[in-house]
XYZ file of C-alpha atoms in Angstrom:
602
model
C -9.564 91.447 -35.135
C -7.584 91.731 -32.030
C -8.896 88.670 -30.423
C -8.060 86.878 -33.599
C -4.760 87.754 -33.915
C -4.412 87.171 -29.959
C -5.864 83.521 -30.221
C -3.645 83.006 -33.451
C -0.676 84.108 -31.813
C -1.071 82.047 -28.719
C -1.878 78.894 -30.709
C 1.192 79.244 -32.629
C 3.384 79.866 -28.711
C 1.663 76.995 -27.836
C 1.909 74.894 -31.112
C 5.826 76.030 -31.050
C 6.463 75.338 -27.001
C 4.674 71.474 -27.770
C 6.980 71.053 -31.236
C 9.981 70.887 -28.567
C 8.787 68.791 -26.744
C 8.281 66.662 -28.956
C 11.689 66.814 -30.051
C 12.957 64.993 -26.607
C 9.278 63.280 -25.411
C 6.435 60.793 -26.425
C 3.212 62.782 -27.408
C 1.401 61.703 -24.012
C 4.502 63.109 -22.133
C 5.117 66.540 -24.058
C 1.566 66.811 -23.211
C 1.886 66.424 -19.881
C 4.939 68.089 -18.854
C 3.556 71.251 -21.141
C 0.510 71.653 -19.591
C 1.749 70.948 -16.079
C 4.659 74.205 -16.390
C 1.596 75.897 -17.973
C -0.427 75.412 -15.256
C 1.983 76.099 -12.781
C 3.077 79.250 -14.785
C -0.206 80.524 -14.445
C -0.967 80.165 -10.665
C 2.114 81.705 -9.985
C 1.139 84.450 -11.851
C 3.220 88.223 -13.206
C 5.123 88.934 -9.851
C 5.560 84.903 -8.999
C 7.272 84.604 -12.297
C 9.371 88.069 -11.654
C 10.547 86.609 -8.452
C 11.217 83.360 -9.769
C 13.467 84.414 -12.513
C 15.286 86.946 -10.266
C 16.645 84.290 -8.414
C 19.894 82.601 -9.545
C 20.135 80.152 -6.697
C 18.482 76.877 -8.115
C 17.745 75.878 -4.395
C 16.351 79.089 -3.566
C 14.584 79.218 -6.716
C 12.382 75.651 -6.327
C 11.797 76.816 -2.629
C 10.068 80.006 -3.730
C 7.983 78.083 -6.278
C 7.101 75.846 -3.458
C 6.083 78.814 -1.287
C 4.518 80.164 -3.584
C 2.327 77.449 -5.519
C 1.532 76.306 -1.333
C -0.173 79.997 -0.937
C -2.425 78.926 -3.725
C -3.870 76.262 -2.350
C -1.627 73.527 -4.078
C -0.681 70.026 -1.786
C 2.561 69.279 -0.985
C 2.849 66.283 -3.474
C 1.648 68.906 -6.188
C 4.583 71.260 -4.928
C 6.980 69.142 -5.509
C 5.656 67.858 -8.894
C 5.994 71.027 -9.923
C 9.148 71.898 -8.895
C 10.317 68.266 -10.212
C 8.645 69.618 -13.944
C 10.448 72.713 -14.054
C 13.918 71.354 -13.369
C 13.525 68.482 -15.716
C 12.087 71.185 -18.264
C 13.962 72.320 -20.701
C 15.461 75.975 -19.671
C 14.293 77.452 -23.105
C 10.371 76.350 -22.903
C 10.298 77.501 -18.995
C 11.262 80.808 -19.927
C 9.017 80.639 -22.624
C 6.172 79.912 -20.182
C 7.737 82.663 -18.224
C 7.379 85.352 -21.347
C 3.708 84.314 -21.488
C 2.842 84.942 -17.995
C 4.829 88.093 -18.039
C 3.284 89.162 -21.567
C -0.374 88.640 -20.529
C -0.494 85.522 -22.620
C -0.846 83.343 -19.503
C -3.505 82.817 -17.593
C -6.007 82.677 -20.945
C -9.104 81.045 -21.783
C -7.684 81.065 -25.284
C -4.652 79.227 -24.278
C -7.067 76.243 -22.179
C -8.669 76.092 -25.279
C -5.675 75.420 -27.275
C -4.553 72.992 -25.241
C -7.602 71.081 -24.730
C -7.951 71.466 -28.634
C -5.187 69.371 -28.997
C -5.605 66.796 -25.757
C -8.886 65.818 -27.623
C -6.902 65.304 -31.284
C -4.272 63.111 -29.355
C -5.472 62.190 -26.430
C -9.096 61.701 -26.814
C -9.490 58.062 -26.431
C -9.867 58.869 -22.710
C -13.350 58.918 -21.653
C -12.081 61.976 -19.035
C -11.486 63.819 -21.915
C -15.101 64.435 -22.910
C -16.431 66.135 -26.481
C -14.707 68.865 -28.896
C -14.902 71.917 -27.545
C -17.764 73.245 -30.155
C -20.220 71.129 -28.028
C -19.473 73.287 -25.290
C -19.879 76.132 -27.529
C -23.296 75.073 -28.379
C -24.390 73.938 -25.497
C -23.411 77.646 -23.191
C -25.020 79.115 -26.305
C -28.188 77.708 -25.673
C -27.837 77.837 -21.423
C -26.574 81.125 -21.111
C -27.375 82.555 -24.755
C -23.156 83.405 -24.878
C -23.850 86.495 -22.646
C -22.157 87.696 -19.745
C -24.635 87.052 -16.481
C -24.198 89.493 -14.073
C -24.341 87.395 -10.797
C -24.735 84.715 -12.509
C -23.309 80.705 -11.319
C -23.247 77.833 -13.255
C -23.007 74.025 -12.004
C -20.957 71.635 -13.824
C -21.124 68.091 -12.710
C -19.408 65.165 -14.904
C -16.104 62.727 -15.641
C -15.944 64.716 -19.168
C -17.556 67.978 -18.418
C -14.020 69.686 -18.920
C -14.844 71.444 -21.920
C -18.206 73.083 -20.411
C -15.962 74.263 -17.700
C -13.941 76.135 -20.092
C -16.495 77.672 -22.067
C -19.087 78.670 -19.298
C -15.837 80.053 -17.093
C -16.107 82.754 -19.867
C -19.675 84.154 -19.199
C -20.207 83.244 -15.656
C -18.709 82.164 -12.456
C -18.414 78.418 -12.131
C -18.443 75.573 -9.974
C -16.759 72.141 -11.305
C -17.757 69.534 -9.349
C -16.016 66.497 -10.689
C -15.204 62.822 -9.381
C -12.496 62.071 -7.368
C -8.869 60.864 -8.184
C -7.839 58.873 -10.518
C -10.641 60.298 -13.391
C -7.741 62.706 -15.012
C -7.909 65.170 -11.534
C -4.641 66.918 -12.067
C -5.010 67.471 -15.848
C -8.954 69.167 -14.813
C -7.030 71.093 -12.524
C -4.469 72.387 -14.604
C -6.614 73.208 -17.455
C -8.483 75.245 -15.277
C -5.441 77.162 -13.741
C -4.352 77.736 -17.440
C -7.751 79.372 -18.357
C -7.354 81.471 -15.020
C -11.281 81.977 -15.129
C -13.624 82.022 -11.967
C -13.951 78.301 -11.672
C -14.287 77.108 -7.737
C -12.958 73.132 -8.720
C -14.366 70.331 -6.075
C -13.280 66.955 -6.789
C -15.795 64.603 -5.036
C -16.983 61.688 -4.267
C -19.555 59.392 -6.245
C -20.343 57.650 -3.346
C -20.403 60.063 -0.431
C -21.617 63.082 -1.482
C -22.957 66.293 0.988
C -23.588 69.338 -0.979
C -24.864 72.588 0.310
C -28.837 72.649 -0.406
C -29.094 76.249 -0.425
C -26.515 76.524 -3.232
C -28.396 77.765 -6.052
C -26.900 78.321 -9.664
C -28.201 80.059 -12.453
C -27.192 77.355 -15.079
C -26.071 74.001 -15.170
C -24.106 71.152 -17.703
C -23.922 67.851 -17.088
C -21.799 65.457 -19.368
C -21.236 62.445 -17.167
C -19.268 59.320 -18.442
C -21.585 56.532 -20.217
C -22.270 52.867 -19.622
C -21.042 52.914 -16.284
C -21.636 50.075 -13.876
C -22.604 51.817 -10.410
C -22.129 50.950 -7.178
C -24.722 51.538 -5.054
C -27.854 53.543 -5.100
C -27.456 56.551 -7.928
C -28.555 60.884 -6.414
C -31.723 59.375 -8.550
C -33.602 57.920 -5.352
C -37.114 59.745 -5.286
C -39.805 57.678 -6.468
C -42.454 59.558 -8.597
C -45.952 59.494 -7.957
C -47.560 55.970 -8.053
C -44.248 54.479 -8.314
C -42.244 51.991 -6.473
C -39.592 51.364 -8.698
C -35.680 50.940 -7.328
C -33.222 53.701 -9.028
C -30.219 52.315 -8.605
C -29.826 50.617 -11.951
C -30.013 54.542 -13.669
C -27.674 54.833 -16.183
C -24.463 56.454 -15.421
C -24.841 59.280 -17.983
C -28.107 60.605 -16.300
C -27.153 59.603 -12.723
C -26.724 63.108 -11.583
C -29.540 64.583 -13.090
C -31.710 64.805 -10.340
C -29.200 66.412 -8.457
C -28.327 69.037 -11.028
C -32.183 69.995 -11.781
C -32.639 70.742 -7.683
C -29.777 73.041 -7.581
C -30.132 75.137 -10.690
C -32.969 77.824 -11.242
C -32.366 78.305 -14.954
C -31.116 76.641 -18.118
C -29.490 73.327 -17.804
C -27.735 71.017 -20.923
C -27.414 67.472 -20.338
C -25.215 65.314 -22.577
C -26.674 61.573 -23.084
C -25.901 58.552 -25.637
C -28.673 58.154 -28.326
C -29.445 54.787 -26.782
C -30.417 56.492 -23.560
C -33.125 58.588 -25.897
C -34.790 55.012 -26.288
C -34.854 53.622 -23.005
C -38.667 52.377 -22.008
C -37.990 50.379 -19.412
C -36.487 50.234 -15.356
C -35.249 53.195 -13.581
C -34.570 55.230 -17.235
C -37.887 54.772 -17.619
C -39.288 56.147 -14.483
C -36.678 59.325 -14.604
C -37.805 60.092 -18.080
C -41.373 59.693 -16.381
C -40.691 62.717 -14.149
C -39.212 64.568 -16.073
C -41.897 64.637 -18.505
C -44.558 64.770 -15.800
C -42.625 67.921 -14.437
C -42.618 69.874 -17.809
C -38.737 70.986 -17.403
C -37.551 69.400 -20.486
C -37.434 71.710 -23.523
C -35.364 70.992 -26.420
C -34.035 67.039 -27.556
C -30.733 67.484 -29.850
C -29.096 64.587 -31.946
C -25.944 66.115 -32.863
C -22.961 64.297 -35.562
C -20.997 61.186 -34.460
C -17.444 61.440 -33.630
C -17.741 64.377 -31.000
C -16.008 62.131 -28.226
C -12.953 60.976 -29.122
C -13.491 58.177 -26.975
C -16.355 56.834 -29.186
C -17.703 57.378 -32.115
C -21.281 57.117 -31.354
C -23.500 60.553 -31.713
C -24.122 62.082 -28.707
C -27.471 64.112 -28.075
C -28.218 67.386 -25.863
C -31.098 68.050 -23.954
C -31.823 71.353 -22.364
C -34.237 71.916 -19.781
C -35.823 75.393 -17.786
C -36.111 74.702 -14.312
C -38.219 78.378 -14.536
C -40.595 77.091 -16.958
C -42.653 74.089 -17.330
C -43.920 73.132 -21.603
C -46.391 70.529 -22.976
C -44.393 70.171 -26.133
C -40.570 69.692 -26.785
C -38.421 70.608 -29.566
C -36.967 68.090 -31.278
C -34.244 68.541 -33.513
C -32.483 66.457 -36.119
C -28.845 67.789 -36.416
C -26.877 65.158 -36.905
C -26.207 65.743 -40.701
C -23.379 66.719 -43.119
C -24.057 70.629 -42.690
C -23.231 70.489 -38.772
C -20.166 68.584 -39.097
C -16.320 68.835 -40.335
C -13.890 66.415 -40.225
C -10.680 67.192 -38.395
C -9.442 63.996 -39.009
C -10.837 60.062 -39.768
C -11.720 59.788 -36.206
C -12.565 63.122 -34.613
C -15.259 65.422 -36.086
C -16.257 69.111 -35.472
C -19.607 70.448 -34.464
C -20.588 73.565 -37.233
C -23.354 75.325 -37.947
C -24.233 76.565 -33.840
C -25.284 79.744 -35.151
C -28.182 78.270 -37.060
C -29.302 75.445 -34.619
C -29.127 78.344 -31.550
C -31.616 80.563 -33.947
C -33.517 77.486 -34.580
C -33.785 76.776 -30.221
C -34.486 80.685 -29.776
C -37.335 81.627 -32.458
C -38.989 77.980 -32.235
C -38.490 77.333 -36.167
C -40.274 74.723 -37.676
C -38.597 73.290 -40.517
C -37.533 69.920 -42.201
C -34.666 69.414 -39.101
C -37.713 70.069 -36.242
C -40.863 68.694 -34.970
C -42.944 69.477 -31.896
C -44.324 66.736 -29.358
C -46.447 67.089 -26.856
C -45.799 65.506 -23.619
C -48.562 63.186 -23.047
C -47.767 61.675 -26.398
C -44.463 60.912 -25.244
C -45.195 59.303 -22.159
C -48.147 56.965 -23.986
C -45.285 56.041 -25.966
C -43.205 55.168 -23.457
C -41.205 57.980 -22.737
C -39.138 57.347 -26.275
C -37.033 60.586 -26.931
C -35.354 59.323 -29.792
C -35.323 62.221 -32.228
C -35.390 60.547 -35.741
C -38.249 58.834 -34.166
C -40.213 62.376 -34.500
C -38.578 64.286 -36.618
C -38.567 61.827 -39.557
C -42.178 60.585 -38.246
C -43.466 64.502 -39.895
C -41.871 63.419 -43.343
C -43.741 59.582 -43.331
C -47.144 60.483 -41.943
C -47.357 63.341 -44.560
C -46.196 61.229 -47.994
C -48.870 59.791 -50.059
C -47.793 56.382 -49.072
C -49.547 56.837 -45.859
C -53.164 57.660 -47.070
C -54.581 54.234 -47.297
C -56.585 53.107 -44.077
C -53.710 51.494 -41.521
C -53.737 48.892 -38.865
C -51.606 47.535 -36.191
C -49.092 45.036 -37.506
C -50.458 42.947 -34.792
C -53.626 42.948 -35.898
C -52.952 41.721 -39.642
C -49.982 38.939 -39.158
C -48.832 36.488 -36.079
C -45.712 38.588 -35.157
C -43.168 34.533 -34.312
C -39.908 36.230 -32.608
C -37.027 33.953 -33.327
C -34.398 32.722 -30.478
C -30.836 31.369 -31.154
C -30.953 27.699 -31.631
C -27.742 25.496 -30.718
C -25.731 24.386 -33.034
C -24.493 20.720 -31.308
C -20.961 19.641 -32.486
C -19.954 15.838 -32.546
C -18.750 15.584 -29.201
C -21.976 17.021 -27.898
C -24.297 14.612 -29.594
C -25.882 12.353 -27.574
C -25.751 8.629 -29.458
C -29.359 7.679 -27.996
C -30.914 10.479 -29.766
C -30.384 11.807 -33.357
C -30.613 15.469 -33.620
C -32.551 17.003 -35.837
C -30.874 18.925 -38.998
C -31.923 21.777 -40.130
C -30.889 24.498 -42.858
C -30.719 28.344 -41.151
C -31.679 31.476 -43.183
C -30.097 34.928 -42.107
C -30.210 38.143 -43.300
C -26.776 37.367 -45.226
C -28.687 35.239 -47.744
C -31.190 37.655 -48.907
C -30.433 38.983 -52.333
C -30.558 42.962 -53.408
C -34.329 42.123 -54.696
C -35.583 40.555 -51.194
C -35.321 36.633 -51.803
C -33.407 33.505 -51.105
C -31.677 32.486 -54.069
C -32.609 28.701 -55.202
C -28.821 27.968 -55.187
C -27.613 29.662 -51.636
C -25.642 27.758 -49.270
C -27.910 27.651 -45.771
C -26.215 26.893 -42.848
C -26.727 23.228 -41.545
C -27.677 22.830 -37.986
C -28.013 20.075 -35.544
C -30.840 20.664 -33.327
C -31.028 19.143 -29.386
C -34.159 17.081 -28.783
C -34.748 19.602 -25.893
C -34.956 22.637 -28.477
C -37.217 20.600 -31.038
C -40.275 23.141 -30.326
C -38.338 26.107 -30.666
C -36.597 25.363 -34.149
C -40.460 24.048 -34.770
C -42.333 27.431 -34.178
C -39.687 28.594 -36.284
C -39.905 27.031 -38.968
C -40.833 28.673 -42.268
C -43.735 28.296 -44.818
C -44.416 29.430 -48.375
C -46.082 32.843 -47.930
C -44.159 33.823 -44.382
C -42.092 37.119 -44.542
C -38.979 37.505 -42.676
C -38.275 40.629 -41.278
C -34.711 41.716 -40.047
C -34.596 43.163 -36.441
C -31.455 42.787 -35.419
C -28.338 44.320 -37.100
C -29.796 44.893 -40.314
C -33.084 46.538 -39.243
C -35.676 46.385 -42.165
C -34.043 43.822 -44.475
C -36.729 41.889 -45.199
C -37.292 38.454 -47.752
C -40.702 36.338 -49.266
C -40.555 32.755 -48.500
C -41.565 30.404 -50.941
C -42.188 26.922 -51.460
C -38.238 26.467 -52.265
C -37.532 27.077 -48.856
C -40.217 25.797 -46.828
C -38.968 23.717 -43.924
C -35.854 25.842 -43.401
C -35.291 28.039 -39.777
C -34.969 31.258 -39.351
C -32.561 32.880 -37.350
C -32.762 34.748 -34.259
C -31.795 37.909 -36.262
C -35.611 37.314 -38.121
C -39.268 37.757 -36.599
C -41.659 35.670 -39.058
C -44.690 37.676 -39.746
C -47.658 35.186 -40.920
C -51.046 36.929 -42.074
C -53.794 36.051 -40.368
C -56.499 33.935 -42.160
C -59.126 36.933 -41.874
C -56.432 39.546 -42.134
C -56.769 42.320 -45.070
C -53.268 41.857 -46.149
C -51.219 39.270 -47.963
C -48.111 38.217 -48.053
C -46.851 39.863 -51.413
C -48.434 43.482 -50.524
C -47.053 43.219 -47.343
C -43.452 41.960 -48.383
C -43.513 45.231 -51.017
C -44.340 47.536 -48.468
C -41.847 46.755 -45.829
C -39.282 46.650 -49.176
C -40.880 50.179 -50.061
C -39.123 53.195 -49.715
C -41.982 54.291 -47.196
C -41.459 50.965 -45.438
C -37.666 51.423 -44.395
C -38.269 54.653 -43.751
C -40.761 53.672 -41.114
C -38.094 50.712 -39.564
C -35.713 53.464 -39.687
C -37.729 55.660 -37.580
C -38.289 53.048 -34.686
C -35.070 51.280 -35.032
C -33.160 51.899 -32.129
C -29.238 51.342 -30.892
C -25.688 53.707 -31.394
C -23.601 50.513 -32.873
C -26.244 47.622 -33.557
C -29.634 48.522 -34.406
C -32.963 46.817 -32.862
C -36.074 47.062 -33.099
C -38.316 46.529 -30.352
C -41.339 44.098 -30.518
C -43.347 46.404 -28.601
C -42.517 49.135 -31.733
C -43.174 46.520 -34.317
C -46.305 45.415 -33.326
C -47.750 48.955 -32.797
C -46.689 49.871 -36.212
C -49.514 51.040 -38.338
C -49.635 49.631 -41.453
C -51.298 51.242 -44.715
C -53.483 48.397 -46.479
C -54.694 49.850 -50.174
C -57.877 48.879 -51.776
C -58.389 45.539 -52.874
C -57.907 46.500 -56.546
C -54.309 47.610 -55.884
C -53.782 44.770 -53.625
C -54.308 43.253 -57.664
C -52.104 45.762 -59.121
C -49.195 44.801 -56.499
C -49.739 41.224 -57.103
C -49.628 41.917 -60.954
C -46.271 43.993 -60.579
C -44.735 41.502 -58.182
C -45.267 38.174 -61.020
C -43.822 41.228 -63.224
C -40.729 41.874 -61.085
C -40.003 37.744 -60.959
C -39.917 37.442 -64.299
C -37.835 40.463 -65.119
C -35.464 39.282 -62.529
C -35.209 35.905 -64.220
C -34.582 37.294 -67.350
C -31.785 39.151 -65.654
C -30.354 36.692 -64.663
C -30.719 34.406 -67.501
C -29.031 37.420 -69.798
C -26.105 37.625 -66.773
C -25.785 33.499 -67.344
C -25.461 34.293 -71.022
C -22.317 37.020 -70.531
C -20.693 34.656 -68.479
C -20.840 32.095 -70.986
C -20.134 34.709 -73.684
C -16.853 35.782 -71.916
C -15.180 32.615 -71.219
C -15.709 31.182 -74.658
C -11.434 32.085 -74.617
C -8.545 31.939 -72.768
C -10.680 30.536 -70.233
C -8.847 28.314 -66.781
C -11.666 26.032 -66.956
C -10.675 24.888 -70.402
């Protein structure tokens, strides 16, 4: 109850303190100028603050915060920032600071919690910022299992690892080691002077980086910026066995990875993009290779979107044992409602820790888990994505799925479509007509999975150079069209209304073979099935856009029923056309009904 009332009461100082600053600042500035006296309130600690106010002399006064703020190990041009702060400060809130020094409020982990807390609600666009602190939560949870480790040193390595400093500064010693200036340095630094933990803070280099190899740490966190273009070869530069591939095109997000899993002899959490999860290909590849191959990696996490205030996308967790090598992972689907709260339309809160750190611990098996071995994986190219598993349990297990199956590849021609030039007047050449064509997209596909007679295709003129592309494209009666780009599983039967049209590069064309043990119709109701988008769902892959991957289309298995329900589906589908015309013949007939009066038209 204490510790309630003491984080309550310090939230309230602190809400109170930033309320008047707000009176005479911008948000961005209060901000700044609040946690800078913090900060420097803190390092100068009980007696510091003593001495300070039992000077009158405002000369005197800024010269023993210089001293003093030099002694711990602050430059001069951070010296006189802080002396600048406090005199611009207004005499009220600096005392204020002053009371919480004096008072025990100041240094607190509760109070660099606070603050951050409310950096990430206003200030979160900024990529230094990194996720909500609950992340952190879950993630030192699941590293250190929230005890205190006697001896104990974590590594934290990462552009938004902030928050992981904070909460792992609580059970252990830390080291920060960050990148260099101009990636929010000061504000790292003063959030960790305002949490007054053990944290040993080393801004580096990305480029030129020495660190001692007998440095060993007992736990480790790495949440590294994403989508970073890097210069240079990445810490990733070891090829594995039977290898020769170049590392230097790793993504950013894992780029340290190597180096963290050397130095630490324990528990590590790594925070990635879901698009990394799906990466089969280049250096992403070959690191995911290894790290299979090693056995380190334990547990895959997709947590909720809206985490980062910088982006919306989900992020996911993995944790590895450096200690211990496993032939299966955990992988766990916790990206739904009942681990996340909105704080507001843009940020989101991670819940439920308690029940996904029980799940990690005793190895549950549920509805949210499944279990991979690590040969699998790497036969299937090293894809981590988790709904890829975990909803993989739910598909192969339905009664949908007991019919024989077979490759896609092996029942249909798989035709991938490519973006065809649309040539404006200007660009036509006069010696040679173009060739005009009508484009279907996913856009004209109606809620039952067909072109309507009476859509309005868009016209294309066609170079002569591109006439064997748009003709390999081409629709016939019988082809289906199969979204994989964007909207991933929207699918459509072509028929004779609309042979001769294109399809765009958001389509593949799947065309049964002429031996094949599928048709057209069974295989259009399928895909449309419930079972069917379930399965696109599952392999679809991408945080904004989704794909999916020829390579996971054409490996798709495919249940084929009997040939006597091949009859049945064939029977329903002439049964679903005609209730659909009489649908819309009835919705013709309302329309007509209801502007019998008072119509424009009239």
């Amino acid at each position: 109850m204490t510790d309630q009332i003491n984080r309550e009461a310090v939230h309230n100082q602190f809400l109170t303190l930033l309320g008047k600053m707000l009176d005479a600042h911008p948000v961005s500035e209060s901000l700044a100028r609040l946690i800078h006296m913090a900060a420097t309130a803190a390092v100068l600690g009980s007696e510091g603050v003593s001495s300070f106010r039992a000077e009158h002399d405002v000369s005197a006064r800024q010269e023993l915060m210089r001293t003093r703020l030099q002694k711990k190990g602050f430059n001069r041009f951070e010296c006189q920032q802080a002396v600048d702060s406090a005199c611009s400060l207004h005499p009220e809130i600096f005392q204020s600071l002053c009371d919480a020094v004096e008072q025990g409020a100041l240094p607190s982990s509760i109070y660099a919690a606070e603050v951050y807390s409310i950096l990430h609600s206003t200030l979160g666009k900024l990529s230094s910022i990194g996720p909500d602190l609950s992340v952190a939560e879950l993630a030192v949870r699941l590293v250190s299992n929230g005890d205190s480790l006697e001896g104990g040193r974590a590594l934290i390595l990462g552009r938004s690892a902030i928050p992981f400093v904070l909460r792992s500064s609580e059970v252990e010693k830390t080291r920060y080691e960050g990148i260099g200036p101009g990636d929010g340095e000061n504000l790292k630094r003063q959030l960790c002077w305002i949490s007054g933990a053990d944290i040993d803070f080393s801004m580096i280099s990305s480029e030129s980086f020495v660190h001692d190899p007998k440095a060993v740490f007992s736990s480790g966190y790495l949440s590294d910026a994403w989508g970073l273009k890097l210069k240079g070869n990445t810490t990733f530069g070891v090829d594995i066995e039977g290898s020769k591939a170049s590392f230097g095109s790793v993504s950013s997000e894992v780029s340290n990875l190597e180096r963290m899993l050397q130095r630490v002899e324990g528990k590590l959490a790594c925070i990635v993009p879901p698009s990394w999860l799906s990466k089969t290909s280049g250096a992403d590849l070959a690191l995911k290779q290894r790290v299979l191959k090693e056995g380190h990696l334990q547990v895959v996490i997709q947590l909720p979107d809206k985490l980062f205030g910088a982006t919306s996308i989900a992020p996911a967790m993995l944790i590895f044992d450096t200690r211990e090598k496993t032939k299966s992972i955990q992988f766990i689907q916790a990206n739904g409602q009942e681990f996340a709260r909105s704080e507001s339309r843009s940020i989101k809160k991670l819940v439920g820790i308690d029940k996904l750190a029980r799940i990690v611990r005793d190895k549950s098996e549920c509805q949210l888990t499944a279990y991979v071995d690590t040969e699998s994986l790497i036969s299937d190219n090293c894809n981590l994505d988790v709904k890829r598993h975990v909803a993989g349990k739910e598909i192969l297990d339905s009664e949908g799925f007991r019919y024989p199956k077979f490759p896609l590849e092996s029942l249909v021609e798989v035709i991938s479509c490519q973006s065809l030039k649309n040539l404006s007047g200007a660009e036509r050449d006069p010696g040679f007509a173009p060739l005009i064509l009508r484009e279907l997209s996913p856009a004209n596909i109606d809620e039952y999975g067909f072109f309507s007679e009476s859509f309005s295709a868009r016209e294309i003129h066609v170079a002569p150079k591109e006439f064997g592309r748009a003709k390999k494209q081409t629709v016939r009666d019988g082809d289906v069209l199969l979204a994989v780009k964007g909207s991933v599983g929207k699918c459509a039967l072509v028929s004779t209304a609309h042979e001769g049209f294109v399809a765009s590069q958001a389509f593949v064309i799947l065309r049964p073979l002429p031996e094949s043990v599928v048709d057209s119709v069974t295989l259009f109701r399928f895909i449309r099935s419930d079972l069917g988008q379930a399965i696109f769902d599952r392999v679809a892959t991408g945080a904004s856009v989704q794909v999916l991957k020829m390579a996971d289309l054409k490996a798709l298995n495919i249940p084929v029923p009997s040939a006597e329900e091949k009859r049945n589906i064939a029977a329903n589908h002439r049964k679903l056309i005609e209730l659909i015309k009489e649908k819309q013949s009835v919705e013709q007939e309302i329309s007509k009904t209801l502007s019998e009066y008072w119509s424009l038209g009239d």
